[in-house]
Tab-separated table of C-alpha atoms in Angstrom:
chain	number	residue	atom	x	y	z
A	1	MET	CA	173.984	107.643	83.989
A	2	CYS	CA	177.064	108.770	85.070
A	3	GLY	CA	178.659	106.448	88.097
A	4	ASN	CA	178.693	103.040	89.311
A	5	ASN	CA	175.391	102.054	89.450
A	6	MET	CA	176.437	98.188	90.415
A	7	SER	CA	176.919	99.959	93.607
A	8	VAL	CA	173.412	100.510	93.417
A	9	PRO	CA	171.252	97.648	93.389
A	10	LEU	CA	168.103	98.859	91.883
A	11	LEU	CA	169.982	101.202	89.514
A	12	ALA	CA	171.623	97.983	87.862
A	13	GLU	CA	168.004	97.045	86.129
A	14	ALA	CA	165.901	100.748	86.758
A	15	VAL	CA	164.837	101.946	83.486
A	16	THR	CA	165.743	105.128	82.357
A	17	VAL	CA	164.010	107.443	80.625
A	18	SER	CA	167.109	109.954	79.442
A	19	GLY	CA	166.673	113.719	78.481
A	20	THR	CA	167.367	115.418	75.484
A	21	GLU	CA	169.116	118.263	76.671
A	22	LYS	CA	171.590	118.327	79.515
A	23	GLU	CA	170.271	116.603	82.526
A	24	THR	CA	169.548	119.272	85.628
A	25	ALA	CA	166.978	116.968	87.574
A	26	ALA	CA	165.562	113.791	88.028
A	27	VAL	CA	162.315	112.002	88.660
A	28	ARG	CA	161.884	108.696	90.482
A	29	GLU	CA	159.072	107.204	89.447
A	30	HIS	CA	157.912	103.535	91.496
A	31	THR	CA	155.050	100.933	90.043
A	32	ASN	CA	154.909	97.858	91.206
A	33	THR	CA	152.871	96.484	88.583
A	34	ILE	CA	155.193	96.642	84.931
A	35	VAL	CA	157.617	99.045	85.277
A	36	HIS	CA	157.935	98.831	81.402
A	37	GLY	CA	154.735	100.621	81.250
A	38	TRP	CA	155.363	103.092	83.721
A	39	ALA	CA	158.566	104.069	81.943
A	40	ASP	CA	156.653	104.465	78.451
A	41	THR	CA	153.588	107.132	80.502
A	42	MET	CA	156.610	108.869	81.461
A	43	THR	CA	158.589	109.351	78.037
A	44	ALA	CA	154.538	111.014	77.159
A	45	ILE	CA	154.944	113.170	79.356
A	46	GLN	CA	158.940	114.264	79.384
A	47	LEU	CA	160.719	117.019	79.610
A	48	PRO	CA	163.391	117.200	77.989
A	49	HIS	CA	165.826	118.714	80.688
A	50	VAL	CA	164.727	115.773	83.361
A	51	LYS	CA	165.903	112.298	83.391
A	52	TYR	CA	163.103	110.061	84.553
A	53	ILE	CA	164.933	106.704	86.343
A	54	CYS	CA	161.888	103.446	87.116
A	55	PRO	CA	163.389	100.696	89.193
A	56	HIS	CA	162.235	97.678	89.259
A	57	ALA	CA	159.934	96.133	93.025
A	58	PRO	CA	161.809	92.349	93.575
A	59	ARG	CA	159.865	89.474	93.436
A	60	ILE	CA	158.693	88.781	97.239
A	61	PRO	CA	155.972	86.812	98.240
A	62	VAL	CA	153.282	88.550	98.733
A	63	THR	CA	150.328	87.908	101.568
A	64	LEU	CA	147.428	89.438	100.337
A	65	ASN	CA	148.443	87.458	97.061
A	66	MET	CA	148.359	84.330	98.843
A	67	LYS	CA	151.594	84.425	98.852
A	68	MET	CA	152.246	84.193	95.517
A	69	THR	CA	155.593	85.884	94.234
A	70	MET	CA	155.160	89.067	92.701
A	71	PRO	CA	156.738	92.331	92.191
A	72	SER	CA	156.047	94.707	95.051
A	73	TRP	CA	158.672	97.066	97.221
A	74	PHE	CA	157.207	95.140	100.800
A	75	ASP	CA	154.636	92.690	101.918
A	76	LEU	CA	150.980	93.737	101.953
A	77	MET	CA	148.519	92.281	104.333
A	78	GLY	CA	145.839	94.290	103.499
A	79	LEU	CA	144.494	97.863	102.250
A	80	SER	CA	142.984	99.260	104.840
A	81	PRO	CA	144.473	101.755	107.218
A	82	ASP	CA	143.956	99.249	109.781
A	83	SER	CA	145.243	96.533	108.204
A	84	PRO	CA	149.118	94.936	109.345
A	85	GLU	CA	151.955	96.877	107.454
A	86	ASP	CA	155.208	95.225	106.583
A	87	GLU	CA	157.502	97.769	108.901
A	88	ALA	CA	160.593	96.369	108.302
A	89	GLY	CA	160.107	95.893	104.084
A	90	ILE	CA	158.715	99.513	104.001
A	91	LYS	CA	161.929	100.981	105.937
A	92	ARG	CA	164.476	98.823	103.974
A	93	ALA	CA	162.358	99.422	100.773
A	94	ALA	CA	162.821	103.167	102.042
A	95	GLU	CA	166.668	102.710	102.207
A	96	ASN	CA	166.882	101.514	98.610
A	97	ILE	CA	165.661	104.388	97.097
A	98	LYS	CA	167.270	107.140	99.322
A	99	ALA	CA	170.528	104.827	97.970
A	100	ILE	CA	169.062	106.471	94.502
A	101	ILE	CA	168.688	109.751	95.093
A	102	ASP	CA	172.238	109.585	97.358
A	103	HIS	CA	173.913	107.958	93.629
A	104	GLU	CA	172.067	111.353	92.386
A	105	VAL	CA	173.538	113.460	94.256
A	106	LYS	CA	177.140	112.571	93.420
A	107	ASN	CA	176.715	112.241	90.718
A	108	GLY	CA	175.590	115.992	90.052
A	109	ILE	CA	172.150	116.245	90.507
A	110	PRO	CA	171.287	118.516	94.183
A	111	ALA	CA	168.431	116.573	96.240
A	112	ASN	CA	166.252	119.775	95.640
A	113	ARG	CA	166.835	118.686	92.053
A	114	VAL	CA	164.768	114.887	92.936
A	115	MET	CA	161.252	114.403	92.964
A	116	LEU	CA	160.241	111.187	94.398
A	117	GLY	CA	156.759	109.654	93.166
A	118	GLY	CA	155.187	105.800	92.002
A	119	PHE	CA	151.653	105.023	91.608
A	120	SER	CA	149.929	102.587	94.160
A	121	GLN	CA	152.329	100.511	96.249
A	122	GLY	CA	155.016	102.974	94.624
A	123	GLY	CA	153.434	106.083	95.385
A	124	ALA	CA	153.462	104.936	98.881
A	125	LEU	CA	156.791	104.507	99.126
A	126	SER	CA	157.263	107.868	97.412
A	127	LEU	CA	155.426	109.746	100.128
A	128	TYR	CA	157.119	107.418	102.919
A	129	THR	CA	160.589	107.895	101.797
A	130	ALA	CA	160.498	111.552	101.002
A	131	LEU	CA	158.431	112.238	104.250
A	132	THR	CA	161.929	110.242	106.466
A	133	CYS	CA	164.401	111.204	104.225
A	134	GLN	CA	166.589	113.879	105.742
A	135	GLN	CA	167.999	115.653	102.147
A	136	GLN	CA	165.734	118.744	101.169
A	137	LEU	CA	163.666	116.944	97.694
A	138	ALA	CA	162.007	118.860	94.743
A	139	GLY	CA	158.921	117.016	95.506
A	140	VAL	CA	156.219	114.054	95.426
A	141	VAL	CA	153.940	112.733	92.941
A	142	ALA	CA	151.834	110.174	95.046
A	143	LEU	CA	148.952	108.629	92.588
A	144	SER	CA	146.415	106.305	93.791
A	145	CYS	CA	148.225	105.304	97.172
A	146	TRP	CA	147.835	106.107	101.208
A	147	LEU	CA	151.010	106.337	103.349
A	148	PRO	CA	152.707	103.591	104.645
A	149	LEU	CA	152.997	103.384	108.433
A	150	HIS	CA	151.150	106.190	108.940
A	151	LYS	CA	150.794	105.793	112.656
A	152	SER	CA	153.511	106.637	113.144
A	153	PHE	CA	153.557	109.910	112.090
A	154	PRO	CA	154.336	112.959	112.361
A	155	GLN	CA	156.872	111.670	114.668
A	156	ALA	CA	158.627	109.617	111.801
A	157	ALA	CA	159.159	112.637	110.047
A	158	SER	CA	161.036	114.870	113.056
A	159	THR	CA	164.427	114.181	111.559
A	160	SER	CA	162.989	115.136	107.431
A	161	GLY	CA	164.282	118.170	105.288
A	162	ASN	CA	160.842	117.821	103.450
A	163	ARG	CA	158.254	119.725	105.794
A	164	ASP	CA	157.681	122.516	103.002
A	165	MET	CA	158.157	120.061	100.462
A	166	PRO	CA	154.984	120.316	97.549
A	167	ILE	CA	152.865	117.296	97.391
A	168	LEU	CA	150.852	116.143	94.405
A	169	GLN	CA	148.371	113.491	95.231
A	170	CYS	CA	145.945	111.933	92.640
A	171	HIS	CA	143.518	109.294	92.741
A	172	GLY	CA	140.307	108.195	91.266
A	173	GLU	CA	136.904	108.377	93.038
A	174	MET	CA	135.473	104.665	91.452
A	175	ASP	CA	139.236	103.176	92.887
A	176	PRO	CA	137.844	99.634	93.869
A	177	MET	CA	141.208	98.354	95.526
A	178	ILE	CA	142.418	101.751	97.342
A	179	PRO	CA	139.151	103.515	97.885
A	180	VAL	CA	139.036	107.415	98.049
A	181	GLN	CA	138.211	107.674	101.042
A	182	PHE	CA	141.452	106.429	102.095
A	183	GLY	CA	143.609	108.648	99.768
A	184	ALA	CA	141.255	111.745	101.594
A	185	MET	CA	142.239	110.369	104.884
A	186	THR	CA	145.970	110.538	103.370
A	187	ALA	CA	146.114	114.072	102.326
A	188	GLU	CA	144.635	114.875	105.981
A	189	LYS	CA	147.199	113.165	107.724
A	190	LEU	CA	149.799	114.267	105.056
A	191	LYS	CA	148.800	118.034	106.343
A	192	ILE	CA	149.385	117.467	109.803
A	193	ILE	CA	152.946	116.967	108.549
A	194	VAL	CA	153.941	119.135	105.953
A	195	ASN	CA	152.695	122.426	105.035
A	196	PRO	CA	149.443	122.264	104.442
A	197	GLN	CA	148.917	124.636	101.643
A	198	LYS	CA	151.566	122.554	99.865
A	199	ILE	CA	149.649	119.951	99.646
A	200	THR	CA	147.317	119.097	96.447
A	201	PHE	CA	144.471	116.443	96.103
A	202	ARG	CA	143.136	115.983	92.942
A	203	THR	CA	140.410	113.157	92.164
A	204	TYR	CA	139.228	112.113	88.708
A	205	PRO	CA	135.471	111.006	88.351
A	206	GLY	CA	134.547	107.595	86.966
A	207	LEU	CA	138.407	106.821	87.066
A	208	MET	CA	139.230	103.427	88.946
A	209	HIS	CA	143.056	102.378	89.882
A	210	SER	CA	144.692	103.649	86.868
A	211	SER	CA	145.535	106.671	85.504
A	212	CYS	CA	143.710	108.771	82.798
A	213	PRO	CA	145.342	112.027	80.504
A	214	GLN	CA	143.582	114.258	82.671
A	215	GLU	CA	146.190	113.242	85.569
A	216	MET	CA	148.951	113.030	83.806
A	217	ALA	CA	148.476	116.073	82.558
A	218	ALA	CA	148.610	117.691	86.243
A	219	VAL	CA	151.645	115.364	87.194
A	220	LYS	CA	153.506	116.689	84.217
A	221	GLU	CA	152.340	121.039	85.322
A	222	PHE	CA	153.100	120.149	88.758
A	223	ILE	CA	157.094	118.189	87.738
A	224	GLU	CA	156.994	121.329	85.079
A	225	LYS	CA	156.219	124.388	88.174
A	226	GLN	CA	158.976	122.233	90.381
A	227	LEU	CA	161.885	121.711	88.639
A	228	PRO	CA	161.457	124.401	85.677
A	229	ARG	CA	164.282	124.105	83.171
A	230	ILE	CA	167.504	125.911	85.119
């Protein structure tokens, strides 16, 4: 990767899956689980002209985990639509992701060739970051997740450059952690924030809080469509 990664804290320890030809696009994949496992998944659906950057979530005390320290982008007080939220932590995490976007832009990849994506809390952060980002992005992949600070939208997106941004949202129908109904509510909320025709919400029978080959195939198809070779 070009440039000084040390100036962007999340990039210093990020796992990067490089393209096999000239990189003309980038995908940020965020997860609050083991990032190397997610990087392995990205390798399986890699496109030769796309670079995948998988930053590590910092280790912080998490309320939902009895205040034990674990990798987490922001504190979690609960996993229901009415749970209190770590507003300062969410906004701070989003700014850190925007710093990565700025870094890529400075190093030759336009913002409209940058896609955000992630699983669970990482998907939630991807949605919030993209919807509050002034730069026009290529899209968002949001897996098994929700929209943080959902009550602040659509006002929170008033200066966003992503009103017409495509979003692929996927969810397991048997998810015990983040019920699929929560995902469906998120999809409906997104339709009043961005162009509803750009929202794709897919569910997978029998899938719990994880991924599956069919879902990954949908993700690859989405990336290929939104980030074609140029």
